[in-house]
Amino acid sequence: MDRLVGMAVSHRLMGIVNVTPDSFSDGGLFLDPGAAIEHGRTLVTDGAHIVDVGGESTRPGATPVAVEEELRRVLPVVEGLAAAGLSAQISIDTYKAPVARAALAAGASMVNDVSAFRADPEMAAVVAESGADCCLMHMLGEPATMQRPGGPRYTDVVGEVGAFLQERLEFALGEGIARERILLDPGIGFGKTVDHNLELLRRLPELSTLGAPIVIGTSRKGFLGRIIAKAPGRTRPADAAERLAGTVASNVLALERGASVFRVHDVAPVGAALAVAAATLGTGWTARSPGTTPAT
Ligand code: PMM
């Protein structure tokens, strides 16, 4: 992976493959395994270093999916991507240990757990035993209820998210997961208002001090649509298909504020924007496509 001169972390693009009927921006598009595998390959050609495969929507109000159904959705896709011999790493977006275990056996080498090992008591052991990387994300409440009116509330959102991530990092280390395998994510949109999301992005450098690479996931999210509604000439919120410019802006600023991994649906345009942003900052993001070079 690319190591930036003078920087302790590598910058990576994580492309999203949602094998779900109900994800907020691409639900139903990649339910067919062949379409999902093809999409994953395209994301790698576009520059993704990681392909994140998910079989359960975590959008606000989403209903949980049984293990068997989640496995039925994601396993053929992980197997197909692994068989394709991509140079990108395969990540499984799940909080269920049996799904993670099966995906790791099928070729995934990262577990993206939006519950940060709280939902399934066996998850940390599955990750530790496999030697996989993991992403531990902050979420207040759970997807079914996290954005209900009246909540979410924080006294200091950055302080509370930071303390949570610190505690989860220490838990993971205590479970035997190597420090260099752990990534942390403030969970943009997971039990947060527009202002909470903006404050987390603005004060992202405070989370970089936790000592693990920071993953940021703003792609096409609802808070962007509500902010874009106030842009010159706009009269209504932007729907998911109109949020690319907002996705780019938030990822560029997250790069400037120390984020390492950028979880996005639109890999090519975000990768191009980050290349320009990094060149301007003088940090030297390398925009090569991992799909065009041999696996390392
Ligand atoms: N967002 C979604 C799903 N999984 N995982 C991480 N680590 N960070 C996120 O922000 C995140 C996630 C939201 O759903 P999507 O797959 O439709 O973007």
PDB file of C-alpha atoms and ligand atoms in Angstrom:
ATOM      1  CA  MET A   1       0.000   0.000   0.000  1.00  0.00           C
ATOM      2  CA  ASP A   2       1.075   3.560  -0.578  1.00  0.00           C
ATOM      3  CA  ARG A   3       3.135   5.063   2.205  1.00  0.00           C
ATOM      4  CA  LEU A   4       3.347   8.802   2.084  1.00  0.00           C
ATOM      5  CA  VAL A   5       6.729  10.331   2.665  1.00  0.00           C
ATOM      6  CA  GLY A   6       6.917  11.774   6.139  1.00  0.00           C
ATOM      7  CA  MET A   7       3.519  10.377   7.159  1.00  0.00           C
ATOM      8  CA  ALA A   8       2.925   7.513   9.558  1.00  0.00           C
ATOM      9  CA  VAL A   9      -0.132   6.175   7.749  1.00  0.00           C
ATOM     10  CA  SER A  10      -1.060   5.129   4.254  1.00  0.00           C
ATOM     11  CA  HIS A  11      -4.086   6.655   2.562  1.00  0.00           C
ATOM     12  CA  ARG A  12      -6.575   4.235   1.074  1.00  0.00           C
ATOM     13  CA  LEU A  13      -9.849   4.325  -0.822  1.00  0.00           C
ATOM     14  CA  MET A  14     -12.502   1.879   0.344  1.00  0.00           C
ATOM     15  CA  GLY A  15     -15.126   1.210  -2.334  1.00  0.00           C
ATOM     16  CA  ILE A  16     -18.609   0.138  -1.237  1.00  0.00           C
ATOM     17  CA  VAL A  17     -20.446  -2.942  -2.555  1.00  0.00           C
ATOM     18  CA  ASN A  18     -23.866  -3.175  -0.910  1.00  0.00           C
ATOM     19  CA  VAL A  19     -25.499  -6.545  -1.592  1.00  0.00           C
ATOM     20  CA  THR A  20     -28.788  -5.369  -0.120  1.00  0.00           C
ATOM     21  CA  PRO A  21     -32.302  -4.548  -1.345  1.00  0.00           C
ATOM     22  CA  ASP A  22     -32.586  -1.492   0.925  1.00  0.00           C
ATOM     23  CA  SER A  23     -29.330   0.468   1.329  1.00  0.00           C
ATOM     24  CA  PHE A  24     -30.118   4.173   1.202  1.00  0.00           C
ATOM     25  CA  SER A  25     -28.320   5.083  -2.018  1.00  0.00           C
ATOM     26  CA  ASP A  26     -27.793   1.869  -3.988  1.00  0.00           C
ATOM     27  CA  GLY A  27     -30.247  -0.643  -2.489  1.00  0.00           C
ATOM     28  CA  GLY A  28     -31.212  -3.367  -4.972  1.00  0.00           C
ATOM     29  CA  LEU A  29     -28.580  -2.459  -7.576  1.00  0.00           C
ATOM     30  CA  PHE A  30     -26.134  -5.231  -6.658  1.00  0.00           C
ATOM     31  CA  LEU A  31     -28.312  -7.954  -5.118  1.00  0.00           C
ATOM     32  CA  ASP A  32     -27.360 -10.288  -7.939  1.00  0.00           C
ATOM     33  CA  PRO A  33     -23.906 -11.759  -7.103  1.00  0.00           C
ATOM     34  CA  GLY A  34     -22.652 -11.316 -10.665  1.00  0.00           C
ATOM     35  CA  ALA A  35     -23.593  -7.611 -10.660  1.00  0.00           C
ATOM     36  CA  ALA A  36     -21.990  -7.132  -7.231  1.00  0.00           C
ATOM     37  CA  ILE A  37     -18.737  -8.829  -8.297  1.00  0.00           C
ATOM     38  CA  GLU A  38     -18.623  -6.776 -11.495  1.00  0.00           C
ATOM     39  CA  HIS A  39     -19.199  -3.610  -9.472  1.00  0.00           C
ATOM     40  CA  GLY A  40     -16.386  -4.558  -7.072  1.00  0.00           C
ATOM     41  CA  ARG A  41     -14.025  -5.093 -10.014  1.00  0.00           C
ATOM     42  CA  THR A  42     -14.984  -1.703 -11.425  1.00  0.00           C
ATOM     43  CA  LEU A  43     -14.311  -0.037  -8.071  1.00  0.00           C
ATOM     44  CA  VAL A  44     -10.810  -1.555  -8.033  1.00  0.00           C
ATOM     45  CA  THR A  45     -10.157  -0.413 -11.623  1.00  0.00           C
ATOM     46  CA  ASP A  46     -11.321   3.029 -10.470  1.00  0.00           C
ATOM     47  CA  GLY A  47      -8.705   3.013  -7.706  1.00  0.00           C
ATOM     48  CA  ALA A  48     -10.156   1.267  -4.647  1.00  0.00           C
ATOM     49  CA  HIS A  49      -7.529  -0.282  -2.348  1.00  0.00           C
ATOM     50  CA  ILE A  50     -10.252  -1.985  -0.295  1.00  0.00           C
ATOM     51  CA  VAL A  51     -13.629  -3.341  -1.426  1.00  0.00           C
ATOM     52  CA  ASP A  52     -16.161  -3.349   1.426  1.00  0.00           C
ATOM     53  CA  VAL A  53     -18.910  -5.938   0.926  1.00  0.00           C
ATOM     54  CA  GLY A  54     -22.068  -5.584   3.036  1.00  0.00           C
ATOM     55  CA  GLY A  55     -25.232  -7.695   3.193  1.00  0.00           C
ATOM     56  CA  GLU A  56     -27.301  -5.753   5.714  1.00  0.00           C
ATOM     57  CA  SER A  57     -28.330  -2.132   5.379  1.00  0.00           C
ATOM     58  CA  THR A  58     -27.482   0.017   8.399  1.00  0.00           C
ATOM     59  CA  ARG A  59     -29.441   3.046   7.211  1.00  0.00           C
ATOM     60  CA  PRO A  60     -31.677   4.651   9.850  1.00  0.00           C
ATOM     61  CA  GLY A  61     -34.780   2.511  10.400  1.00  0.00           C
ATOM     62  CA  ALA A  62     -33.378  -0.547   8.601  1.00  0.00           C
ATOM     63  CA  THR A  63     -34.509  -3.944   9.836  1.00  0.00           C
ATOM     64  CA  PRO A  64     -31.842  -6.493  10.833  1.00  0.00           C
ATOM     65  CA  VAL A  65     -31.152  -9.449   8.550  1.00  0.00           C
ATOM     66  CA  ALA A  66     -30.740 -13.077   9.755  1.00  0.00           C
ATOM     67  CA  VAL A  67     -27.272 -14.652   9.555  1.00  0.00           C
ATOM     68  CA  GLU A  68     -28.384 -17.149   6.889  1.00  0.00           C
ATOM     69  CA  GLU A  69     -29.754 -14.429   4.614  1.00  0.00           C
ATOM     70  CA  GLU A  70     -26.697 -12.222   5.081  1.00  0.00           C
ATOM     71  CA  LEU A  71     -24.430 -15.167   4.242  1.00  0.00           C
ATOM     72  CA  ARG A  72     -26.528 -15.973   1.182  1.00  0.00           C
ATOM     73  CA  ARG A  73     -26.021 -12.404  -0.050  1.00  0.00           C
ATOM     74  CA  VAL A  74     -22.344 -11.772   0.699  1.00  0.00           C
ATOM     75  CA  LEU A  75     -20.521 -15.109   0.457  1.00  0.00           C
ATOM     76  CA  PRO A  76     -20.796 -15.605  -3.330  1.00  0.00           C
ATOM     77  CA  VAL A  77     -19.611 -12.022  -3.760  1.00  0.00           C
ATOM     78  CA  VAL A  78     -16.581 -12.407  -1.475  1.00  0.00           C
ATOM     79  CA  GLU A  79     -15.755 -15.713  -3.180  1.00  0.00           C
ATOM     80  CA  GLY A  80     -16.122 -14.158  -6.627  1.00  0.00           C
ATOM     81  CA  LEU A  81     -13.958 -11.154  -5.764  1.00  0.00           C
ATOM     82  CA  ALA A  82     -11.319 -13.410  -4.185  1.00  0.00           C
ATOM     83  CA  ALA A  83     -11.314 -15.647  -7.278  1.00  0.00           C
ATOM     84  CA  ALA A  84     -10.866 -12.586  -9.487  1.00  0.00           C
ATOM     85  CA  GLY A  85      -7.416 -12.119  -7.935  1.00  0.00           C
ATOM     86  CA  LEU A  86      -7.840  -8.397  -7.349  1.00  0.00           C
ATOM     87  CA  SER A  87      -4.954  -6.489  -5.844  1.00  0.00           C
ATOM     88  CA  ALA A  88      -7.424  -4.829  -3.482  1.00  0.00           C
ATOM     89  CA  GLN A  89      -8.167  -6.063   0.005  1.00  0.00           C
ATOM     90  CA  ILE A  90     -11.656  -7.498   0.582  1.00  0.00           C
ATOM     91  CA  SER A  91     -13.500  -6.196   3.645  1.00  0.00           C
ATOM     92  CA  ILE A  92     -16.705  -7.652   5.081  1.00  0.00           C
ATOM     93  CA  ASP A  93     -19.118  -5.090   6.538  1.00  0.00           C
ATOM     94  CA  THR A  94     -20.856  -7.078   9.279  1.00  0.00           C
ATOM     95  CA  TYR A  95     -21.356  -7.120  13.040  1.00  0.00           C
ATOM     96  CA  LYS A  96     -22.115 -10.867  13.105  1.00  0.00           C
ATOM     97  CA  ALA A  97     -19.278 -13.270  13.928  1.00  0.00           C
ATOM     98  CA  PRO A  98     -20.554 -16.177  11.765  1.00  0.00           C
ATOM     99  CA  VAL A  99     -20.715 -13.887   8.719  1.00  0.00           C
ATOM    100  CA  ALA A 100     -17.224 -12.523   9.416  1.00  0.00           C
ATOM    101  CA  ARG A 101     -15.824 -16.039   9.949  1.00  0.00           C
ATOM    102  CA  ALA A 102     -17.243 -17.315   6.647  1.00  0.00           C
ATOM    103  CA  ALA A 103     -16.155 -14.220   4.704  1.00  0.00           C
ATOM    104  CA  LEU A 104     -12.614 -14.420   6.102  1.00  0.00           C
ATOM    105  CA  ALA A 105     -12.444 -18.097   5.112  1.00  0.00           C
ATOM    106  CA  ALA A 106     -13.645 -17.112   1.617  1.00  0.00           C
ATOM    107  CA  GLY A 107     -10.922 -14.521   1.074  1.00  0.00           C
ATOM    108  CA  ALA A 108     -11.776 -11.353   3.009  1.00  0.00           C
ATOM    109  CA  SER A 109      -8.993  -9.944   5.202  1.00  0.00           C
ATOM    110  CA  MET A 110     -10.771  -7.085   6.943  1.00  0.00           C
ATOM    111  CA  VAL A 111     -13.857  -6.947   9.162  1.00  0.00           C
ATOM    112  CA  ASN A 112     -15.733  -3.646   9.166  1.00  0.00           C
ATOM    113  CA  ASP A 113     -17.888  -3.852  12.316  1.00  0.00           C
ATOM    114  CA  VAL A 114     -20.229  -0.869  12.781  1.00  0.00           C
ATOM    115  CA  SER A 115     -20.868  -2.072  16.351  1.00  0.00           C
ATOM    116  CA  ALA A 116     -17.126  -2.042  17.194  1.00  0.00           C
ATOM    117  CA  PHE A 117     -17.300  -5.617  18.608  1.00  0.00           C
ATOM    118  CA  ARG A 118     -20.286  -4.868  20.877  1.00  0.00           C
ATOM    119  CA  ALA A 119     -22.996  -6.729  18.956  1.00  0.00           C
ATOM    120  CA  ASP A 120     -21.480 -10.208  18.904  1.00  0.00           C
ATOM    121  CA  PRO A 121     -19.341 -11.432  21.817  1.00  0.00           C
ATOM    122  CA  GLU A 122     -17.418 -13.767  19.481  1.00  0.00           C
ATOM    123  CA  MET A 123     -16.424 -11.164  16.914  1.00  0.00           C
ATOM    124  CA  ALA A 124     -13.169  -9.990  18.529  1.00  0.00           C
ATOM    125  CA  ALA A 125     -11.918 -13.601  18.808  1.00  0.00           C
ATOM    126  CA  VAL A 126     -12.797 -14.306  15.168  1.00  0.00           C
ATOM    127  CA  VAL A 127     -10.737 -11.284  14.079  1.00  0.00           C
ATOM    128  CA  ALA A 128      -7.866 -12.050  16.480  1.00  0.00           C
ATOM    129  CA  GLU A 129      -7.596 -15.685  15.391  1.00  0.00           C
ATOM    130  CA  SER A 130      -7.681 -14.861  11.688  1.00  0.00           C
ATOM    131  CA  GLY A 131      -5.091 -12.072  11.882  1.00  0.00           C
ATOM    132  CA  ALA A 132      -7.437  -9.874   9.843  1.00  0.00           C
ATOM    133  CA  ASP A 133      -7.625  -6.100   9.922  1.00  0.00           C
ATOM    134  CA  CYS A 134     -10.679  -4.546  11.537  1.00  0.00           C
ATOM    135  CA  CYS A 135     -12.531  -1.256  11.493  1.00  0.00           C
ATOM    136  CA  LEU A 136     -14.257  -0.310  14.750  1.00  0.00           C
ATOM    137  CA  MET A 137     -16.972   2.307  14.304  1.00  0.00           C
ATOM    138  CA  HIS A 138     -18.845   4.535  16.732  1.00  0.00           C
ATOM    139  CA  MET A 139     -22.653   4.363  16.699  1.00  0.00           C
ATOM    140  CA  LEU A 140     -25.058   5.778  19.259  1.00  0.00           C
ATOM    141  CA  GLY A 141     -28.001   3.388  19.614  1.00  0.00           C
ATOM    142  CA  GLU A 142     -28.722   1.037  16.727  1.00  0.00           C
ATOM    143  CA  PRO A 143     -29.798   1.533  13.107  1.00  0.00           C
ATOM    144  CA  ALA A 144     -33.499   0.883  13.813  1.00  0.00           C
ATOM    145  CA  THR A 145     -33.706   3.778  16.276  1.00  0.00           C
ATOM    146  CA  MET A 146     -30.550   5.925  16.063  1.00  0.00           C
ATOM    147  CA  GLN A 147     -31.987   8.909  14.144  1.00  0.00           C
ATOM    148  CA  ARG A 148     -35.388   9.145  15.907  1.00  0.00           C
ATOM    149  CA  PRO A 149     -36.717  12.633  16.731  1.00  0.00           C
ATOM    150  CA  GLY A 150     -35.557  13.893  20.135  1.00  0.00           C
ATOM    151  CA  GLY A 151     -32.118  12.310  19.826  1.00  0.00           C
ATOM    152  CA  PRO A 152     -29.254  11.832  19.479  1.00  0.00           C
ATOM    153  CA  ARG A 153     -27.689  13.874  22.281  1.00  0.00           C
ATOM    154  CA  TYR A 154     -24.086  14.451  23.335  1.00  0.00           C
ATOM    155  CA  THR A 155     -22.456  16.911  25.735  1.00  0.00           C
ATOM    156  CA  ASP A 156     -19.282  16.933  23.611  1.00  0.00           C
ATOM    157  CA  VAL A 157     -19.664  14.743  20.546  1.00  0.00           C
ATOM    158  CA  VAL A 158     -15.942  14.638  19.706  1.00  0.00           C
ATOM    159  CA  GLY A 159     -14.917  13.927  23.302  1.00  0.00           C
ATOM    160  CA  GLU A 160     -17.525  11.172  23.665  1.00  0.00           C
ATOM    161  CA  VAL A 161     -16.814   9.529  20.307  1.00  0.00           C
ATOM    162  CA  GLY A 162     -13.075   9.744  21.023  1.00  0.00           C
ATOM    163  CA  ALA A 163     -13.473   8.147  24.470  1.00  0.00           C
ATOM    164  CA  PHE A 164     -15.607   5.380  22.968  1.00  0.00           C
ATOM    165  CA  LEU A 165     -13.073   4.654  20.206  1.00  0.00           C
ATOM    166  CA  GLN A 166     -10.220   4.672  22.739  1.00  0.00           C
ATOM    167  CA  GLU A 167     -12.075   2.148  24.915  1.00  0.00           C
ATOM    168  CA  ARG A 168     -12.854  -0.074  21.896  1.00  0.00           C
ATOM    169  CA  LEU A 169      -9.234   0.131  20.721  1.00  0.00           C
ATOM    170  CA  GLU A 170      -8.035  -1.014  24.140  1.00  0.00           C
ATOM    171  CA  PHE A 171     -10.651  -3.784  24.189  1.00  0.00           C
ATOM    172  CA  ALA A 172      -9.471  -5.029  20.781  1.00  0.00           C
ATOM    173  CA  LEU A 173      -5.827  -4.936  21.881  1.00  0.00           C
ATOM    174  CA  GLY A 174      -6.768  -6.879  25.024  1.00  0.00           C
ATOM    175  CA  GLU A 175      -8.478  -9.501  22.850  1.00  0.00           C
ATOM    176  CA  GLY A 176      -5.168 -10.095  21.072  1.00  0.00           C
ATOM    177  CA  ILE A 177      -5.624  -8.040  17.906  1.00  0.00           C
ATOM    178  CA  ALA A 178      -2.378  -6.370  16.802  1.00  0.00           C
ATOM    179  CA  ARG A 179      -2.404  -2.560  16.974  1.00  0.00           C
ATOM    180  CA  GLU A 180      -1.447  -2.183  13.321  1.00  0.00           C
ATOM    181  CA  ARG A 181      -4.536  -4.186  12.340  1.00  0.00           C
ATOM    182  CA  ILE A 182      -7.014  -1.757  13.937  1.00  0.00           C
ATOM    183  CA  LEU A 183      -8.761   1.160  12.222  1.00  0.00           C
ATOM    184  CA  LEU A 184     -11.181   3.557  13.942  1.00  0.00           C
ATOM    185  CA  ASP A 185     -14.226   5.341  12.489  1.00  0.00           C
ATOM    186  CA  PRO A 186     -16.326   8.104  14.108  1.00  0.00           C
ATOM    187  CA  GLY A 187     -19.430   6.747  12.332  1.00  0.00           C
ATOM    188  CA  ILE A 188     -20.697   9.761  10.400  1.00  0.00           C
ATOM    189  CA  GLY A 189     -24.519   9.633  10.390  1.00  0.00           C
ATOM    190  CA  PHE A 190     -24.822   6.865  12.990  1.00  0.00           C
ATOM    191  CA  GLY A 191     -26.794   8.481  15.817  1.00  0.00           C
ATOM    192  CA  LYS A 192     -25.650  12.008  14.924  1.00  0.00           C
ATOM    193  CA  THR A 193     -27.324  15.224  13.830  1.00  0.00           C
ATOM    194  CA  VAL A 194     -26.032  17.339  10.949  1.00  0.00           C
ATOM    195  CA  ASP A 195     -24.170  19.503  13.481  1.00  0.00           C
ATOM    196  CA  HIS A 196     -22.650  16.449  15.200  1.00  0.00           C
ATOM    197  CA  ASN A 197     -21.358  15.176  11.846  1.00  0.00           C
ATOM    198  CA  LEU A 198     -19.897  18.569  10.973  1.00  0.00           C
ATOM    199  CA  GLU A 199     -18.224  18.957  14.348  1.00  0.00           C
ATOM    200  CA  LEU A 200     -16.669  15.486  14.035  1.00  0.00           C
ATOM    201  CA  LEU A 201     -15.290  16.364  10.605  1.00  0.00           C
ATOM    202  CA  ARG A 202     -14.073  19.786  11.763  1.00  0.00           C
ATOM    203  CA  ARG A 203     -12.309  18.363  14.820  1.00  0.00           C
ATOM    204  CA  LEU A 204     -11.075  15.150  13.180  1.00  0.00           C
ATOM    205  CA  PRO A 205      -7.445  15.859  14.180  1.00  0.00           C
ATOM    206  CA  GLU A 206      -8.464  15.196  17.797  1.00  0.00           C
ATOM    207  CA  LEU A 207      -9.358  11.611  16.835  1.00  0.00           C
ATOM    208  CA  SER A 208      -6.085  11.129  14.967  1.00  0.00           C
ATOM    209  CA  THR A 209      -4.301  11.300  18.323  1.00  0.00           C
ATOM    210  CA  LEU A 210      -5.848   7.924  19.294  1.00  0.00           C
ATOM    211  CA  GLY A 211      -2.989   6.204  17.504  1.00  0.00           C
ATOM    212  CA  ALA A 212      -4.938   4.291  14.848  1.00  0.00           C
ATOM    213  CA  PRO A 213      -5.761   5.216  11.250  1.00  0.00           C
ATOM    214  CA  ILE A 214      -9.105   6.983  10.925  1.00  0.00           C
ATOM    215  CA  VAL A 215     -11.733   5.754   8.459  1.00  0.00           C
ATOM    216  CA  ILE A 216     -14.291   8.302   7.285  1.00  0.00           C
ATOM    217  CA  GLY A 217     -17.637   7.473   5.689  1.00  0.00           C
ATOM    218  CA  THR A 218     -19.602  10.480   4.452  1.00  0.00           C
ATOM    219  CA  SER A 219     -20.466   9.088   1.020  1.00  0.00           C
ATOM    220  CA  ARG A 220     -23.899  10.242  -0.223  1.00  0.00           C
ATOM    221  CA  LYS A 221     -25.157  10.536   3.365  1.00  0.00           C
ATOM    222  CA  GLY A 222     -28.308  12.431   4.316  1.00  0.00           C
ATOM    223  CA  PHE A 223     -26.574  15.250   6.197  1.00  0.00           C
ATOM    224  CA  LEU A 224     -24.916  16.273   2.905  1.00  0.00           C
ATOM    225  CA  GLY A 225     -28.337  16.505   1.266  1.00  0.00           C
ATOM    226  CA  ARG A 226     -29.610  18.797   4.015  1.00  0.00           C
ATOM    227  CA  ILE A 227     -26.554  21.059   3.809  1.00  0.00           C
ATOM    228  CA  ILE A 228     -26.697  21.209  -0.006  1.00  0.00           C
ATOM    229  CA  ALA A 229     -30.309  22.447   0.324  1.00  0.00           C
ATOM    230  CA  LYS A 230     -28.809  25.744   1.538  1.00  0.00           C
ATOM    231  CA  ALA A 231     -26.449  26.090  -1.453  1.00  0.00           C
ATOM    232  CA  PRO A 232     -27.020  29.035  -3.815  1.00  0.00           C
ATOM    233  CA  GLY A 233     -29.889  28.359  -6.195  1.00  0.00           C
ATOM    234  CA  ARG A 234     -31.232  25.325  -4.289  1.00  0.00           C
ATOM    235  CA  THR A 235     -34.719  25.077  -2.897  1.00  0.00           C
ATOM    236  CA  ARG A 236     -34.789  21.488  -1.611  1.00  0.00           C
ATOM    237  CA  PRO A 237     -32.471  18.886  -0.063  1.00  0.00           C
ATOM    238  CA  ALA A 238     -30.260  16.936  -2.474  1.00  0.00           C
ATOM    239  CA  ASP A 239     -31.228  13.292  -2.882  1.00  0.00           C
ATOM    240  CA  ALA A 240     -28.549  10.562  -2.800  1.00  0.00           C
ATOM    241  CA  ALA A 241     -27.776  10.859  -6.524  1.00  0.00           C
ATOM    242  CA  GLU A 242     -27.071  14.592  -6.101  1.00  0.00           C
ATOM    243  CA  ARG A 243     -24.594  14.297  -3.229  1.00  0.00           C
ATOM    244  CA  LEU A 244     -21.344  13.587  -5.091  1.00  0.00           C
ATOM    245  CA  ALA A 245     -20.010  17.149  -4.811  1.00  0.00           C
ATOM    246  CA  GLY A 246     -20.758  17.113  -1.074  1.00  0.00           C
ATOM    247  CA  THR A 247     -19.100  13.703  -0.769  1.00  0.00           C
ATOM    248  CA  VAL A 248     -16.002  15.049  -2.497  1.00  0.00           C
ATOM    249  CA  ALA A 249     -15.874  18.195  -0.346  1.00  0.00           C
ATOM    250  CA  SER A 250     -16.199  16.282   2.923  1.00  0.00           C
ATOM    251  CA  ASN A 251     -13.560  13.701   1.943  1.00  0.00           C
ATOM    252  CA  VAL A 252     -11.099  16.381   0.848  1.00  0.00           C
ATOM    253  CA  LEU A 253     -11.487  18.133   4.198  1.00  0.00           C
ATOM    254  CA  ALA A 254     -11.217  14.821   6.045  1.00  0.00           C
ATOM    255  CA  LEU A 255      -7.931  14.147   4.226  1.00  0.00           C
ATOM    256  CA  GLU A 256      -6.656  17.556   5.283  1.00  0.00           C
ATOM    257  CA  ARG A 257      -7.696  16.773   8.861  1.00  0.00           C
ATOM    258  CA  GLY A 258      -5.885  13.455   9.072  1.00  0.00           C
ATOM    259  CA  ALA A 259      -8.260  10.728   7.832  1.00  0.00           C
ATOM    260  CA  SER A 260      -6.518   7.701   6.298  1.00  0.00           C
ATOM    261  CA  VAL A 261      -9.254   5.589   4.730  1.00  0.00           C
ATOM    262  CA  PHE A 262     -12.087   7.050   2.643  1.00  0.00           C
ATOM    263  CA  ARG A 263     -15.168   4.815   2.386  1.00  0.00           C
ATOM    264  CA  VAL A 264     -17.065   5.876  -0.752  1.00  0.00           C
ATOM    265  CA  HIS A 265     -19.468   4.718  -3.451  1.00  0.00           C
ATOM    266  CA  ASP A 266     -17.878   6.930  -6.150  1.00  0.00           C
ATOM    267  CA  VAL A 267     -14.235   5.858  -6.069  1.00  0.00           C
ATOM    268  CA  ALA A 268     -12.981   7.529  -9.269  1.00  0.00           C
ATOM    269  CA  PRO A 269     -14.107  11.117  -8.620  1.00  0.00           C
ATOM    270  CA  VAL A 270     -13.222  11.015  -4.926  1.00  0.00           C
ATOM    271  CA  GLY A 271      -9.805   9.529  -5.751  1.00  0.00           C
ATOM    272  CA  ALA A 272      -9.162  12.310  -8.274  1.00  0.00           C
ATOM    273  CA  ALA A 273     -10.209  14.983  -5.776  1.00  0.00           C
ATOM    274  CA  LEU A 274      -8.012  13.496  -3.044  1.00  0.00           C
ATOM    275  CA  ALA A 275      -5.038  13.385  -5.437  1.00  0.00           C
ATOM    276  CA  VAL A 276      -5.424  17.116  -6.093  1.00  0.00           C
ATOM    277  CA  ALA A 277      -6.003  17.859  -2.407  1.00  0.00           C
ATOM    278  CA  ALA A 278      -2.944  15.862  -1.324  1.00  0.00           C
ATOM    279  CA  ALA A 279      -0.765  17.483  -3.990  1.00  0.00           C
ATOM    280  CA  THR A 280      -1.910  20.911  -2.813  1.00  0.00           C
ATOM    281  CA  LEU A 281      -1.166  19.982   0.779  1.00  0.00           C
ATOM    282  CA  GLY A 282       2.209  18.629  -0.312  1.00  0.00           C
ATOM    283  CA  THR A 283       1.578  15.197   1.178  1.00  0.00           C
ATOM    284  CA  GLY A 284       1.657  13.382  -2.166  1.00  0.00           C
ATOM    285  CA  TRP A 285      -1.352  11.076  -2.416  1.00  0.00           C
ATOM    286  CA  THR A 286      -0.576   8.579  -5.146  1.00  0.00           C
ATOM    287  CA  ALA A 287      -3.588   8.082  -7.362  1.00  0.00           C
ATOM    288  CA  ARG A 288      -2.475   4.896  -9.102  1.00  0.00           C
ATOM    289  CA  SER A 289      -5.154   2.299  -9.528  1.00  0.00           C
ATOM    290  CA  PRO A 290      -4.335  -0.843  -7.544  1.00  0.00           C
ATOM    291  CA  GLY A 291      -6.288  -2.768 -10.173  1.00  0.00           C
ATOM    292  CA  THR A 292      -3.602  -2.059 -12.752  1.00  0.00           C
ATOM    293  CA  THR A 293      -0.622  -3.235 -10.711  1.00  0.00           C
ATOM    294  CA  PRO A 294       0.344  -6.680  -9.360  1.00  0.00           C
ATOM    295  CA  ALA A 295      -0.908  -7.643  -5.912  1.00  0.00           C
ATOM    296  CA  THR A 296       1.513  -6.854  -3.095  1.00  0.00           C
TER     297      THR A 296
HETATM  298  N1  PMM B   1     -21.566   3.694   6.701  1.00  0.00           N
HETATM  299  C1  PMM B   1     -22.456   2.807   6.247  1.00  0.00           C
HETATM  300  C2  PMM B   1     -22.215   1.415   6.342  1.00  0.00           C
HETATM  301  N2  PMM B   1     -21.068   0.954   6.866  1.00  0.00           N
HETATM  302  N3  PMM B   1     -18.959   1.387   7.826  1.00  0.00           N
HETATM  303  C3  PMM B   1     -18.044   2.258   8.271  1.00  0.00           C
HETATM  304  N4  PMM B   1     -16.875   1.806   8.795  1.00  0.00           N
HETATM  305  N5  PMM B   1     -18.252   3.605   8.241  1.00  0.00           N
HETATM  306  C4  PMM B   1     -19.412   4.141   7.732  1.00  0.00           C
HETATM  307  O1  PMM B   1     -19.551   5.380   7.737  1.00  0.00           O
HETATM  308  C5  PMM B   1     -20.402   3.240   7.242  1.00  0.00           C
HETATM  309  C6  PMM B   1     -20.132   1.835   7.313  1.00  0.00           C
HETATM  310  C7  PMM B   1     -23.735   3.356   5.654  1.00  0.00           C
HETATM  311  O2  PMM B   1     -24.260   2.679   4.625  1.00  0.00           O
HETATM  312  P1  PMM B   1     -23.721   2.633   3.079  1.00  0.00           P
HETATM  313  O3  PMM B   1     -22.969   1.352   2.974  1.00  0.00           O
HETATM  314  O4  PMM B   1     -24.971   2.622   2.259  1.00  0.00           O
HETATM  315  O5  PMM B   1     -22.858   3.838   2.865  1.00  0.00           O
END
